[in-house]
XYZ file of C-alpha atoms in Angstrom:
609
model
C 23.211 -1.576 -27.377
C 24.690 -4.360 -29.479
C 22.718 -7.500 -30.096
C 23.092 -9.786 -27.102
C 24.906 -13.020 -27.834
C 23.628 -16.052 -25.864
C 26.335 -17.910 -23.990
C 24.260 -20.757 -22.573
C 20.896 -22.368 -22.717
C 20.069 -24.289 -19.560
C 18.189 -27.586 -19.931
C 17.900 -26.859 -23.660
C 15.327 -24.127 -23.033
C 15.263 -21.213 -25.474
C 14.912 -17.613 -24.308
C 11.337 -16.892 -23.221
C 9.194 -14.319 -24.996
C 9.009 -10.944 -23.202
C 5.251 -11.513 -23.035
C 5.998 -14.089 -20.333
C 7.053 -11.157 -18.136
C 4.014 -8.827 -18.092
C 5.426 -6.658 -15.294
C 8.674 -4.702 -15.190
C 10.411 -2.056 -13.110
C 13.718 -0.198 -13.212
C 15.226 -0.699 -9.768
C 17.944 1.988 -9.804
C 17.968 5.689 -10.599
C 20.428 5.351 -13.486
C 18.410 2.806 -15.460
C 21.165 0.193 -15.171
C 19.089 -2.542 -13.507
C 15.741 -3.683 -14.932
C 13.599 -6.410 -13.426
C 10.830 -8.129 -15.407
C 8.577 -10.791 -13.932
C 5.435 -12.857 -14.310
C 3.632 -15.632 -12.535
C 3.654 -19.166 -13.965
C 1.245 -21.282 -11.974
C 2.831 -21.901 -8.571
C 6.137 -20.289 -9.597
C 7.443 -16.817 -10.351
C 9.567 -16.222 -13.450
C 12.084 -13.368 -13.287
C 14.370 -11.725 -15.807
C 17.220 -9.370 -14.905
C 18.859 -7.068 -17.447
C 21.800 -5.245 -15.872
C 24.500 -2.953 -17.228
C 27.454 -5.046 -16.120
C 29.630 -7.943 -17.259
C 30.164 -9.073 -13.695
C 27.879 -10.723 -11.198
C 24.261 -9.715 -10.606
C 22.554 -10.045 -7.227
C 18.837 -10.098 -6.499
C 16.993 -10.766 -3.262
C 13.868 -10.551 -1.114
C 14.085 -8.934 2.305
C 11.556 -8.267 5.054
C 13.269 -5.006 6.027
C 14.781 -3.885 2.731
C 18.253 -4.555 4.133
C 20.726 -7.410 4.032
C 19.733 -9.044 7.325
C 17.712 -12.294 7.004
C 17.382 -11.963 3.232
C 16.709 -14.516 0.488
C 19.300 -13.912 -2.262
C 20.320 -15.255 -5.647
C 23.587 -14.365 -7.435
C 24.391 -15.122 -11.056
C 26.233 -14.110 -14.190
C 28.302 -15.400 -17.089
C 31.976 -16.168 -16.446
C 34.311 -17.239 -19.251
C 31.344 -18.164 -21.372
C 29.682 -20.287 -18.684
C 26.504 -19.265 -16.841
C 26.163 -19.580 -13.081
C 23.324 -19.021 -10.587
C 23.525 -19.707 -6.870
C 20.877 -19.536 -4.143
C 22.091 -17.774 -0.957
C 20.646 -16.439 2.288
C 21.847 -14.138 5.044
C 21.435 -14.476 8.796
C 20.435 -11.673 11.172
C 24.080 -10.499 11.188
C 24.097 -10.092 7.391
C 26.491 -13.022 6.895
C 25.999 -14.515 3.426
C 25.704 -18.306 3.201
C 25.077 -20.691 0.341
C 21.649 -22.289 0.642
C 21.853 -26.115 0.798
C 18.487 -26.213 -1.018
C 18.885 -24.497 -4.387
C 15.415 -23.203 -5.315
C 16.268 -20.606 -7.974
C 16.566 -22.255 -11.399
C 18.366 -20.701 -14.316
C 16.541 -20.750 -17.644
C 19.071 -18.860 -19.728
C 21.891 -16.349 -19.428
C 23.248 -13.910 -22.004
C 26.038 -11.362 -22.050
C 27.499 -8.856 -24.481
C 30.050 -6.078 -24.137
C 27.844 -4.010 -21.805
C 24.991 -6.031 -20.310
C 24.134 -9.302 -18.602
C 20.722 -10.946 -18.809
C 19.614 -13.669 -16.411
C 16.266 -15.469 -16.607
C 15.295 -17.802 -13.779
C 12.313 -19.013 -11.774
C 11.379 -20.027 -8.264
C 8.368 -21.589 -6.583
C 6.261 -19.110 -4.576
C 6.493 -21.383 -1.523
C 9.515 -23.663 -1.342
C 9.423 -25.393 2.104
C 12.895 -23.882 2.637
C 13.186 -21.900 5.888
C 15.962 -19.854 4.287
C 13.630 -18.662 1.497
C 11.014 -15.945 1.723
C 7.531 -16.926 0.557
C 6.149 -14.741 -2.225
C 2.597 -13.557 -1.497
C 0.275 -10.751 -2.547
C 1.832 -8.504 0.118
C 4.431 -5.850 -0.599
C 7.853 -7.347 -1.318
C 11.018 -5.394 -0.552
C 13.342 -6.315 -3.382
C 17.088 -5.802 -2.886
C 19.533 -5.650 -5.778
C 23.266 -5.313 -6.422
C 25.851 -5.823 -9.146
C 29.618 -5.708 -9.662
C 31.838 -5.217 -12.723
C 33.638 -8.501 -11.942
C 32.295 -12.016 -11.682
C 32.223 -14.029 -8.500
C 35.372 -16.043 -9.000
C 37.693 -13.456 -10.546
C 39.037 -11.858 -7.392
C 37.535 -13.784 -4.527
C 34.808 -11.944 -2.648
C 33.804 -8.777 -4.536
C 31.852 -6.136 -2.639
C 29.248 -4.363 -4.747
C 29.946 -0.966 -3.170
C 27.362 1.642 -4.093
C 25.846 -0.526 -6.849
C 23.021 -1.696 -4.650
C 19.580 -0.658 -3.461
C 16.070 -1.637 -2.502
C 12.632 -1.123 -3.997
C 9.184 -2.152 -2.801
C 7.026 -3.976 -5.339
C 3.966 -6.178 -5.479
C 5.213 -9.225 -7.379
C 1.879 -11.031 -7.565
C -0.031 -8.216 -9.244
C -2.773 -9.772 -11.340
C -2.279 -9.156 -15.029
C -4.492 -6.395 -16.370
C -5.266 -5.013 -19.756
C -3.054 -2.021 -20.422
C -4.565 1.051 -22.026
C -2.464 2.800 -24.628
C -2.730 6.439 -23.615
C -0.853 7.845 -26.622
C -4.033 8.672 -28.545
C -6.314 9.411 -25.595
C -7.299 12.962 -24.656
C -6.363 14.014 -21.138
C -6.425 16.927 -18.731
C -4.070 17.780 -15.869
C -4.949 18.824 -12.346
C -1.681 20.230 -11.007
C -0.675 22.706 -8.365
C 0.940 25.901 -9.600
C 4.042 26.981 -7.677
C 2.747 25.989 -4.250
C 5.103 27.239 -1.492
C 5.515 24.190 0.759
C 5.804 25.467 4.362
C 8.909 24.681 6.398
C 7.015 22.379 8.739
C 6.632 18.655 9.189
C 3.204 18.154 7.590
C 1.113 20.264 5.230
C -2.173 19.447 3.520
C -2.671 21.752 0.536
C -6.028 22.062 -1.211
C -6.735 23.475 -4.652
C -10.095 23.647 -6.437
C -10.366 22.715 -10.136
C -13.139 22.629 -12.711
C -13.472 19.507 -14.858
C -12.967 20.682 -18.467
C -15.143 17.945 -19.982
C -18.800 19.039 -19.735
C -22.242 18.547 -21.323
C -21.539 15.034 -22.564
C -20.756 11.821 -20.683
C -17.194 10.483 -20.893
C -15.255 7.949 -18.873
C -11.879 8.525 -17.237
C -10.083 5.230 -17.804
C -6.582 5.963 -16.531
C -5.049 8.242 -13.901
C -1.335 9.017 -13.758
C 0.500 10.858 -10.963
C 2.532 13.899 -12.044
C 5.087 14.237 -9.251
C 7.616 17.020 -9.622
C 11.108 15.614 -10.069
C 12.976 15.539 -6.791
C 9.756 15.653 -4.750
C 9.011 11.915 -4.861
C 9.518 11.555 -1.089
C 7.801 14.817 -0.190
C 4.451 14.276 -1.946
C 2.968 11.595 0.289
C -0.536 11.241 -1.101
C -3.118 12.936 -3.296
C -6.881 12.715 -2.829
C -9.400 13.993 -5.349
C -12.812 15.002 -3.959
C -16.087 15.789 -5.690
C -17.492 19.161 -4.573
C -20.923 20.771 -4.698
C -22.132 21.466 -8.229
C -23.614 24.771 -7.004
C -20.207 26.467 -6.832
C -19.024 28.997 -9.388
C -15.697 29.818 -10.988
C -14.724 32.251 -8.242
C -13.554 29.284 -6.139
C -10.823 28.538 -8.678
C -8.736 31.604 -7.911
C -6.348 30.219 -5.310
C -5.324 27.271 -3.174
C -5.134 27.153 0.601
C -4.042 24.904 3.447
C -6.669 22.236 4.074
C -8.233 21.837 7.536
C -7.269 25.427 8.386
C -9.623 27.809 10.235
C -9.323 30.329 7.401
C -9.788 27.949 4.476
C -12.559 28.854 2.006
C -16.080 27.655 2.850
C -16.276 26.039 -0.579
C -13.757 23.421 0.584
C -16.318 22.166 3.111
C -18.578 20.998 0.269
C -15.949 18.506 -0.931
C -16.562 15.242 0.936
C -16.727 12.541 -1.724
C -13.418 10.884 -2.633
C -13.348 9.994 -6.340
C -9.674 8.994 -6.604
C -6.735 8.337 -4.303
C -3.008 8.023 -4.932
C -0.263 7.419 -2.369
C 3.528 7.491 -2.343
C 5.253 4.824 -4.398
C 2.175 4.098 -6.479
C 2.148 4.257 -10.244
C -0.672 5.127 -12.595
C -4.016 3.360 -12.215
C -5.913 1.838 -15.145
C -9.597 1.011 -14.742
C -10.834 -2.432 -15.873
C -12.224 -2.594 -19.438
C -15.862 -2.545 -18.246
C -15.533 0.328 -15.733
C -14.729 4.043 -15.879
C -14.947 7.190 -13.769
C -17.890 9.134 -15.172
C -17.509 12.832 -16.017
C -19.641 15.253 -18.041
C -23.164 14.658 -16.705
C -25.192 16.479 -14.050
C -24.538 13.666 -11.558
C -20.793 13.803 -12.131
C -18.174 16.054 -10.544
C -17.921 19.529 -12.069
C -15.780 21.100 -9.351
C -13.165 18.934 -7.667
C -10.791 19.549 -4.784
C -7.268 18.115 -4.962
C -5.722 17.520 -1.559
C -1.940 17.019 -1.525
C -0.181 15.800 1.605
C 3.346 17.228 1.803
C 5.750 15.444 4.148
C 8.680 17.706 5.077
C 10.218 16.181 8.239
C 13.475 18.144 7.837
C 11.412 21.368 7.642
C 13.287 22.506 4.544
C 12.615 26.098 3.498
C 11.929 27.481 0.039
C 10.323 24.404 -1.527
C 7.994 25.057 -4.488
C 5.811 22.238 -5.830
C 3.837 21.673 -9.047
C 2.654 18.081 -8.587
C -0.766 16.674 -9.413
C -2.675 14.165 -11.535
C -3.241 13.484 -15.237
C -6.614 12.003 -16.183
C -7.076 10.186 -19.521
C -10.647 9.935 -20.789
C -12.677 8.579 -23.696
C -16.119 9.159 -25.271
C -16.370 5.379 -25.780
C -18.359 4.532 -22.686
C -17.793 1.524 -20.478
C -20.662 -0.518 -19.037
C -20.358 0.718 -15.432
C -19.564 3.911 -13.547
C -16.935 3.525 -10.819
C -17.312 4.748 -7.267
C -15.046 5.028 -4.222
C -15.901 4.192 -0.603
C -13.606 5.346 2.199
C -13.743 2.716 4.936
C -11.930 2.218 8.220
C -11.258 4.384 11.252
C -12.488 7.964 11.171
C -9.329 10.067 11.598
C -9.498 11.474 15.131
C -7.769 11.571 18.509
C -10.131 8.822 19.636
C -7.805 6.479 17.722
C -4.662 6.061 19.827
C -1.790 3.626 20.297
C 0.325 3.263 23.462
C 4.123 3.625 23.254
C 6.595 0.755 23.345
C 4.280 -1.793 21.720
C 5.824 -4.337 19.295
C 2.303 -4.930 17.982
C -0.979 -3.097 18.483
C -4.113 -3.740 16.444
C -6.720 -1.106 15.538
C -9.973 -1.788 13.708
C -12.183 0.482 11.642
C -15.683 -0.801 10.946
C -17.815 -0.379 7.863
C -20.822 -1.688 9.788
C -23.616 -3.937 8.646
C -26.050 -1.183 9.707
C -24.508 1.302 7.249
C -24.264 -1.213 4.407
C -27.769 -2.505 5.098
C -29.274 0.948 4.790
C -27.180 2.297 1.903
C -27.045 -0.828 -0.253
C -30.616 -1.797 0.600
C -31.830 1.526 -0.759
C -29.432 1.922 -3.679
C -28.289 -1.535 -4.786
C -29.894 -4.583 -3.110
C -28.034 -6.884 -5.499
C -24.744 -5.552 -4.122
C -21.701 -3.795 -5.510
C -18.553 -5.241 -7.084
C -15.202 -4.229 -5.563
C -12.310 -4.481 -8.037
C -9.414 -2.667 -6.315
C -8.420 -1.548 -2.812
C -5.883 0.943 -1.478
C -4.783 0.249 2.123
C -3.520 3.323 3.968
C -1.596 3.939 7.197
C 1.378 6.016 8.320
C 4.854 5.382 9.751
C 3.890 3.030 12.589
C 1.928 0.773 10.234
C 3.294 -2.742 9.745
C 0.378 -4.690 8.227
C -3.177 -3.957 7.032
C -5.996 -6.364 6.263
C -9.459 -5.765 4.849
C -11.765 -8.388 6.372
C -15.185 -9.234 4.950
C -18.103 -10.810 6.850
C -21.396 -12.107 5.455
C -24.139 -13.470 7.716
C -21.665 -13.920 10.558
C -19.272 -15.916 8.396
C -15.889 -14.475 7.570
C -14.997 -14.538 3.886
C -11.539 -14.667 2.341
C -9.602 -11.454 2.950
C -10.751 -8.750 0.571
C -7.230 -7.289 0.487
C -4.138 -7.502 2.649
C -0.554 -6.358 2.971
C 1.394 -8.161 5.685
C 4.607 -6.311 4.743
C 3.178 -2.775 4.669
C 5.633 -0.108 3.502
C 4.783 3.515 4.309
C 6.702 4.591 1.193
C 4.828 2.257 -1.164
C 1.044 2.518 -1.177
C -0.987 1.832 -4.291
C -4.298 0.328 -5.358
C -4.284 -3.471 -5.325
C -6.268 -5.009 -8.169
C -8.289 -7.936 -6.876
C -7.709 -11.284 -8.579
C -11.479 -11.718 -8.578
C -14.087 -9.005 -8.098
C -15.853 -9.280 -4.746
C -19.587 -8.758 -4.203
C -20.524 -6.685 -1.139
C -24.166 -7.187 -0.106
C -26.568 -5.349 2.220
C -25.847 -6.421 5.796
C -22.208 -7.375 5.201
C -19.447 -6.114 7.505
C -16.091 -4.761 6.365
C -13.294 -4.381 8.910
C -10.055 -2.534 8.194
C -7.533 -4.140 10.553
C -4.259 -2.257 11.062
C -1.196 -3.607 12.866
C 1.265 -1.093 14.312
C 4.631 -1.079 16.052
C 5.548 1.729 18.460
C 8.604 0.128 20.099
C 10.676 3.207 19.251
C 8.189 5.717 20.719
C 7.907 7.004 24.300
C 4.613 8.896 23.955
C 1.155 8.011 22.690
C 0.560 7.896 18.946
C -2.678 9.631 17.978
C -4.945 9.409 14.994
C -4.263 12.454 12.838
C -3.030 13.968 9.607
C 0.721 14.009 10.255
C 2.834 11.078 9.102
C 3.955 10.777 12.736
C 0.266 10.404 13.651
C -1.704 7.405 12.411
C -4.506 6.398 10.087
C -6.279 3.115 9.382
C -8.165 3.438 6.108
C -9.183 1.465 3.037
C -10.295 3.003 -0.255
C -12.545 0.622 -2.186
C -12.966 1.050 -5.938
C -16.232 -0.536 -7.017
C -19.152 -0.453 -9.452
C -21.910 0.458 -10.074
C -21.633 3.832 -8.332
C -24.078 4.405 -5.450
C -24.648 7.235 -3.002
C -22.251 6.023 -0.309
C -18.908 7.751 0.096
C -17.765 6.948 3.635
C -18.393 3.894 5.799
C -16.280 4.202 8.923
C -16.327 4.196 12.714
C -15.012 5.963 15.817
C -14.302 4.065 19.066
C -15.785 5.281 22.354
C -13.246 7.564 24.089
C -14.725 7.513 27.603
C -14.278 3.769 28.033
C -10.705 4.169 26.815
C -10.085 6.803 29.493
C -11.645 4.634 32.182
C -8.859 2.127 31.504
C -6.261 4.598 32.838
C -8.478 5.528 35.818
C -10.285 8.646 34.597
C -13.549 9.105 36.522
C -14.966 12.442 35.415
C -14.456 15.191 32.826
C -15.567 18.808 32.895
C -18.982 19.275 31.336
C -20.176 20.863 29.209
C -17.144 20.275 26.987
C -15.816 23.716 26.004
C -12.263 22.880 24.930
C -10.632 20.364 22.641
C -9.029 18.149 23.706
C -11.432 18.150 26.671
C -10.222 18.466 30.273
C -10.334 15.863 33.051
C -11.893 16.702 36.422
C -10.976 13.603 38.456
C -9.104 11.718 39.823
C -6.525 14.023 41.349
C -3.507 12.789 39.368
C -5.190 13.817 36.112
C -7.099 16.889 37.334
C -7.044 19.766 34.777
C -5.096 17.722 32.274
C -6.324 17.213 28.733
C -7.182 13.612 27.945
C -4.107 13.535 25.673
C -1.835 14.594 28.549
C -3.482 12.068 30.860
C -2.897 9.211 28.418
C 0.745 10.253 28.094
C 1.122 10.503 31.889
C -0.108 6.945 32.404
C 2.781 4.505 32.902
C 2.372 2.172 29.946
C 3.944 -1.281 30.029
C 3.635 -3.918 27.341
C 1.216 -5.912 29.472
C -0.899 -2.790 30.095
C -0.789 -2.029 26.379
C -1.934 -5.562 25.543
C -4.837 -5.356 27.998
C -5.782 -1.957 26.605
C -5.711 -3.344 23.053
C -8.038 -6.186 24.028
C -10.447 -3.654 25.556
C -10.444 -1.278 22.588
C -11.221 -4.033 20.081
C -14.438 -4.894 21.975
C -15.750 -1.351 22.438
C -18.931 -0.075 20.788
C -18.270 2.219 17.848
C -19.906 5.361 16.520
C -21.043 4.826 12.925
C -20.039 7.181 10.095
C -22.204 6.607 7.020
C -22.023 9.469 4.501
C -23.563 10.389 1.167
C -22.344 12.905 -1.392
C -22.839 16.662 -0.872
C -22.335 16.343 2.918
C -25.559 14.365 3.304
C -25.801 11.423 5.703
C -27.631 8.158 5.923
C -29.927 7.917 8.973
C -27.595 5.443 10.698
C -24.916 8.189 10.954
C -23.976 8.792 14.604
C -25.598 5.644 15.921
C -23.740 3.172 18.126
C -22.920 -0.301 16.853
C -20.995 -3.316 18.107
C -18.100 -5.055 16.327
C -19.297 -8.120 14.390
C -19.753 -11.391 16.218
C -17.727 -13.900 14.252
C -19.697 -17.121 14.231
C -17.461 -18.806 11.674
C -14.035 -17.229 11.218
C -12.345 -17.775 7.883
C -9.938 -20.687 7.833
C -7.008 -19.887 5.612
C -6.159 -22.524 3.091
C -2.912 -24.348 3.918
C 0.064 -23.200 1.886
C 1.223 -25.900 -0.496
C 4.940 -25.466 -0.849
C 7.142 -27.121 -3.413
C 10.833 -27.752 -3.185
C 11.549 -27.070 -6.818
C 15.051 -28.468 -6.500
C 13.665 -32.000 -6.088
C 10.205 -31.991 -7.616
C 10.626 -35.265 -9.452
C 11.006 -38.495 -7.625
C 12.980 -40.075 -10.412
C 16.253 -41.682 -9.352
C 18.222 -39.590 -11.851
C 17.015 -36.215 -10.607
C 17.260 -37.283 -6.988
C 20.889 -38.286 -7.549
C 21.598 -34.958 -9.222
C 20.101 -33.111 -6.235
C 22.215 -35.096 -3.783
C 25.389 -34.508 -5.784
C 24.630 -30.818 -6.153
C 23.840 -30.230 -2.490
C 27.002 -32.094 -1.523
C 29.053 -29.930 -3.845
C 27.347 -26.810 -2.532
C 28.595 -27.405 0.997
C 32.134 -26.583 -0.135
C 32.535 -22.905 0.662
C 29.805 -20.971 2.426
C 30.488 -17.360 1.514
C 29.961 -15.288 -1.619
C 30.288 -11.779 -2.980
C 26.916 -10.325 -1.908
C 27.786 -8.803 1.491
């Protein structure tokens, strides 16, 4: 690529150092469109480098489509830079925004590429703009080989797309992996069955032994072309009493004929989900390997999503773990929190919103942390996990009846983009705290119940907490009471003792000899019934799951607990929004704003349609 020649410097500002954009992503498959970005106080700075000499479009969209999107279009035409703020209505009609909140810093163009650098306040007070938060952002992009004014309205054609990103990622220290030793845990020619959902398990032996090391970076190795099929990968620690005979072959997980050795693998030590990139541990934390307390045998669980039931697929995906003998101060641990995956978690059909809660109860944290770490643990990253019906997930934190700031959240959850969120500030979890994983779902397009389960068409509500120092607590979850759920639809009695699963209903007559799943599907659900049911479920007692490593349990396991009583709910801080187009109250800038907005009302359509 030839050296880019600057055409214009806006407001006399020189091109910003690339270090001002600590994050970057290629948005298209051909490498033609690169986005770089970084936060500057209350604003976000963005830089687009696109293989075109025409216009470049960039936007934020709640759905990933053109409807109700916040869009900016710019380029360099006849040596002059331009940048215009647009928005679309629900019918995808593009309109020029009267309040111009995207501000050009510089533009450059050469014979092949255009570069645009601009900024925007995170919150602008403009109803046509989309606020930028720590949630997932669906970025939309487009470009054309001609500029806006050359031939009227130019449609971008196939030069467009969408990608989910987290634009407010906190900056983190990158680890150069070029000189680090690593080992791969990858499947070998796994035949993916021609069915909707498969969980495949393979046992591995950690090659680093006899001396403590720290894993400091984990990178997914997804076979090319299988990016949408490999939905998530979990890595479990297994019993250290196994021998090498368990390494011979893989098998379907959760299958009646799976090897008994798989049952010893209960402790999650790492999690990756679709859309996520590699994970780098903070400078003071690492995943310990090589000692007697560390994993020797691990089980890698890969979730394959094959909704088209394609035959003949062979996969070799897995993980790459980078490690170092230079030890960090703390050993990392993982706690799986939320709703225990079971049929007791269910969501009625036709609901625009339904909320489920999974409880990491104060009883579990009191016992485990009280015994292992009374001073508490430090959470530094969280992965929020649900399936296709998921719309938003929040990790709520309670201390002494007072709700704290959200531990993690994603109000724009994207099933195809799930990765660990680094916390801006580490959070201390103390004995007696409560953690609630709150999942919001939409089932408006479904006519039958949605059940908790492994399939992507079933649902989950989980949080994976990365923390230090490592303690003997691997799962802190809950199961709601199923009988009170069934009483809502009129079930009076089931056959006892329970000999089948799902169990069978005895009365009343309309449900007699039906499984509880069939009875729930037979019930005539309306939105009002679904809302009443949701209110009931959120108040039900829960069964506590509180697990140690090696299939051991804390004594609170199996006990019944109540959801936390919120004495003082957290009051969110009011959003301070800035209209960056008129920040100064000086007469000169105010006049410029008035003149510009007046000029902007001439012509309301553009090329980005």
